Amino acid sequence: MPKKMVVIFGALNILWMVFAASQAFKIEISPESKIVAQIGASISLTCSTTGCESPSFSWRTQIDSPLNGKVKNEETMSTLIMDPVSFGNEHSYLCTATCGTSKAEKGIQVHVYSFPKDPEIHLSGPLEVGKPITVKCLVPDVYPFDRLEIEMWKGDRHLKNEEFLEPMETKSLETKSLEVTFTPTNEDTGKELACQAKLHIDEIDGEPRERETTKKLQVYISPKNTVISVNPSTRLQESGSVTMTCTSEGLPAPQIFWSKKLDNGSLQLLSENATLTLIAMRMEDSGIYVCEGVNLVGKNVKEVELIVQEKLFTVEISPGPQIAAQIGDSVVLTCGVTGCESPSFSWRTQTDSSLSGKVRSNGTTSTLTLSPVSFENEHSYLCTVTCGHKKKEKGIKVDVYSFSRDPEIEMSSLLVDGNLINISCKVPNVYPSDRLEIELLKGESIMKKKTFLVDGHKKSLETKSLEMTFIPTTEDTGKVLVCRAKLHIDEMEFELKQRQSTQTLHVNVAPRNTTILVPFSILEKGSSVNMTCSSNGLPAVNILWSRQLNNEDLQLSKNTILTLLSTKMENSGTYLCERINQAGISRKEVKLIIQIAPKDINLTAFPSESVKEGDTVTIFCTCGNVPQTWIILKKKAEAGDTVLKSTNGAYTIHKAQLEDAGVYECESKNEIGFQLTSITLDVKGRENNKDYFSPELLVLYCASSLMIPAIGMIIYFARKANMKGSYSLVEAQKSKV
Ligand SMILES: *[C@@H]1O[C@H](CO)[C@@H](O)[C@H](O)[C@H]1NC(C)=O
Ligand SMILES: *[C@@H]1O[C@H](CO)[C@@H](O)[C@H](O)[C@H]1NC(C)=O
Ligand SMILES: *[C@@H]1O[C@H](CO)[C@@H](O)[C@H](O)[C@H]1NC(C)=O
Ligand SMILES: *[C@@H]1O[C@H](CO)[C@@H](O)[C@H](O)[C@H]1NC(C)=O
Ligand SMILES: *[C@@H]1O[C@H](CO)[C@@H](O)[C@H](O)[C@H]1NC(C)=O
Ligand SMILES: *[C@@H]1O[C@H](CO)[C@@H](O)[C@H](O)[C@H]1NC(C)=O
Ligand SMILES: *[C@@H]1O[C@H](CO)[C@@H](O)[C@H](O)[C@H]1NC(C)=O
């Protein structure tokens, strides 16, 4: 409790009482005896008299120091005005009034004080739970401070009080203070911190003797438990957005600051909002973001690292990095994008030539249609996709080819056993022909293989072929000839890289070894004959019988057997049998002779059969129906017969010698029969008149009776010939000789 102290100014007061000579003359002063005046205020002391009409007044201080006031006299009153009151006014003032000879005097004590302001409370810092704090209470401009008491309260708890009893050296206004240190707790919030200052001067009227200042306590909590939540993730894609919310606990509620940590470590303030939304993130926005929870008493920092990943949009081109497109076909190249909502497309060729195709783009795909595929499409096509400010390119190489038809097997002619044949395997409309390989196989075995070189740079469809010669045999029949064409474009897949054609071999056999079977080729007039023609060959052969006439062939029959009935002489001649099939033709001729037996043989000598040595004699031989050539003239001799060289059956002996005499024989024969006759030539010598001897008679005999039917012999020869499959007249004649 404040100690109440009453100081009686009277104890210090010296009462000046001067009694006036006249009872009637009286002096009064107001206020009475003393006044306590605040420095800076204004006071007036009034001295008044009674019992005198015009008194005179004088004022002075007891120690004769200056009045420090203004005097104002009015008939029976004098006023001393101090304005403003200062330390120079703390005196005992005397007012003397003189009325004639009478004098009256009254004194008054003036005390000064200063207590103009409420105390000031100063905290050394914000209040924080658990952290000692010093509170200072200042009481400014106090006088006299030895009367001052300062007291501090926290709520209803007294903290400290102090009096300032040390001696005052000088009169001055002083500021006094009281310091208290305490440790705040949570419960202190809301309590009042009070500072009471009291100036213990009872006489103070009107003005406060007690001043109090209060301060409501606010205890703070430094930010803590700062937490960042990131939505959707700290890892995001370019152009994506992220929302980060930061919370921090503390009292007062911390304010949130979002910043980004720069490379040099300094922070760049982004927001003062707890929720930070970042949109359209770029890769360079990656980095450490800092949330600071800040309040009066501190801050708490939390960091989060955001990683902005390059947006992965991908471009796919189909059907593949390289395709083979057949000329004339339709091919669609598709460029598709994933990871980009509205890409823009552009197509070009690597050599910047015209696209030669139709582009159609829709949403995330773009197609380039090449229809029909042509040589102009042999390019590397590039699809460029632009997504935002990013670009990506993918290429596809289009190789064109042409391989639309199966190979064609061609043979120069019919397959004939043993005949050389040219086989060609043709592959039409090929491109690129330098990738072509043609194989020709018989059954499983390769007969020939061929590849082709590039010829020039011109792009064109070409027809390539493989040729070979081949001699087929009958064993080849039934075997399969295969022409296989391969287009070696290994780098890529396409439907048909190989095409083949087959042909089953049928080897023909040309008719051969044609034979004509004739029982007799020389026939007696009137007889009949069957001539049979035969041969082998594949396929089956046709037969044509004809007879050769002078300038044309007379067709007779298409049967195997040609029958001649009751032959006439005119039937003699050459008969031809032709056997024909696709593979060839084979002919055989047979000479048929229709004869009659020789008769009427006539051998004569001219001029006579008896001549003289030195004469000329001609021997004639004729045989009715037989040509001269069939007549043989011989001279018989023991040593052997001499065949005479006759012309048309005539033989002339010039200058006949004795030795020319003898038997001359004429023979006419054919296959049917023969006749033989002879004469004897007589040559007479000329010596002893013998020269002129009549020539000896040449005995000419025409031995028709000796004619031997020869038919039996002919049959013999004919049979013999048949066994050999042919019959030759010449052979037969030779054998007979
Ligand atoms: C850090 O860099 C930024 C700009 O990049 C600059 O404004 C800032 O002054 C720098 N701070 C320091 C501490 O170098
Ligand atoms: C903080 O952000 C929220 C939502 O975005 C908004 O409603 C609020 O006004 C913002 N506060 C300040 C201080 O910007
Ligand atoms: C684009 O494609 C969508 C569906 O994929 C289709 O409905 C639309 O008709 C197409 N637009 C054009 C111009 O082809
Ligand atoms: C086969 O071809 C060669 C040369 O190419 C030619 O001389 C010959 O006559 C041809 N043979 C046939 C049967 O076509
Ligand atoms: C056919 O004639 C040829 C000669 O031309 C001969 O070598 C072959 O043996 C003959 N074949 C037959 C069955 O007579
Ligand atoms: C010829 O053949 C036919 C029938 O094949 C036969 O009737 C006839 O007697 C034959 N003629 C001769 C002369 O062999
Ligand atoms: C043979 O020929 C001669 C002369 O040409 C002729 O005089 C004679 O009559 C002939 N004899 C016969 C039998 O025909």
mmCIF file with all atom_site columns, C-alpha atoms and ligand atoms in Angstrom, residues 360-365, ligand 3:
data_model
loop_
_atom_site.group_PDB
_atom_site.id
_atom_site.type_symbol
_atom_site.label_atom_id
_atom_site.label_alt_id
_atom_site.label_comp_id
_atom_site.label_asym_id
_atom_site.label_entity_id
_atom_site.label_seq_id
_atom_site.pdbx_PDB_ins_code
_atom_site.Cartn_x
_atom_site.Cartn_y
_atom_site.Cartn_z
_atom_site.occupancy
_atom_site.B_iso_or_equiv
_atom_site.pdbx_formal_charge
_atom_site.auth_seq_id
_atom_site.auth_comp_id
_atom_site.auth_asym_id
_atom_site.auth_atom_id
_atom_site.pdbx_PDB_model_num
ATOM   1  C CA . ARG A 1 360 ? -4.343  -34.139 -93.998 1.00 0.00 ? 360 ARG A CA 1
ATOM   2  C CA . SER A 1 361 ? -3.935  -33.094 -90.385 1.00 0.00 ? 361 SER A CA 1
ATOM   3  C CA . ASN A 1 362 ? -6.463  -33.516 -87.643 1.00 0.00 ? 362 ASN A CA 1
ATOM   4  C CA . GLY A 1 363 ? -5.873  -33.153 -83.951 1.00 0.00 ? 363 GLY A CA 1
ATOM   5  C CA . THR A 1 364 ? -2.781  -35.047 -82.985 1.00 0.00 ? 364 THR A CA 1
ATOM   6  C CA . THR A 1 365 ? -2.275  -36.902 -86.226 1.00 0.00 ? 365 THR A CA 1
HETATM 7  C C1 . LIG B 2 .   ? -10.943 -35.198 -87.042 1.00 0.00 ? 3   LIG B C1 1
HETATM 8  O O1 . LIG B 2 .   ? -11.029 -36.391 -86.306 1.00 0.00 ? 3   LIG B O1 1
HETATM 9  C C2 . LIG B 2 .   ? -12.228 -36.532 -85.577 1.00 0.00 ? 3   LIG B C2 1
HETATM 10 C C3 . LIG B 2 .   ? -12.157 -37.828 -84.791 1.00 0.00 ? 3   LIG B C3 1
HETATM 11 O O2 . LIG B 2 .   ? -10.901 -38.365 -84.781 1.00 0.00 ? 3   LIG B O2 1
HETATM 12 C C4 . LIG B 2 .   ? -13.413 -36.519 -86.520 1.00 0.00 ? 3   LIG B C4 1
HETATM 13 O O3 . LIG B 2 .   ? -14.596 -36.613 -85.807 1.00 0.00 ? 3   LIG B O3 1
HETATM 14 C C5 . LIG B 2 .   ? -13.388 -35.265 -87.343 1.00 0.00 ? 3   LIG B C5 1
HETATM 15 O O4 . LIG B 2 .   ? -14.397 -35.348 -88.319 1.00 0.00 ? 3   LIG B O4 1
HETATM 16 C C6 . LIG B 2 .   ? -12.064 -35.126 -88.052 1.00 0.00 ? 3   LIG B C6 1
HETATM 17 N N1 . LIG B 2 .   ? -12.010 -33.870 -88.758 1.00 0.00 ? 3   LIG B N1 1
HETATM 18 C C7 . LIG B 2 .   ? -11.569 -33.792 -90.018 1.00 0.00 ? 3   LIG B C7 1
HETATM 19 C C8 . LIG B 2 .   ? -11.565 -32.436 -90.613 1.00 0.00 ? 3   LIG B C8 1
HETATM 20 O O5 . LIG B 2 .   ? -11.198 -34.780 -90.646 1.00 0.00 ? 3   LIG B O5 1
#
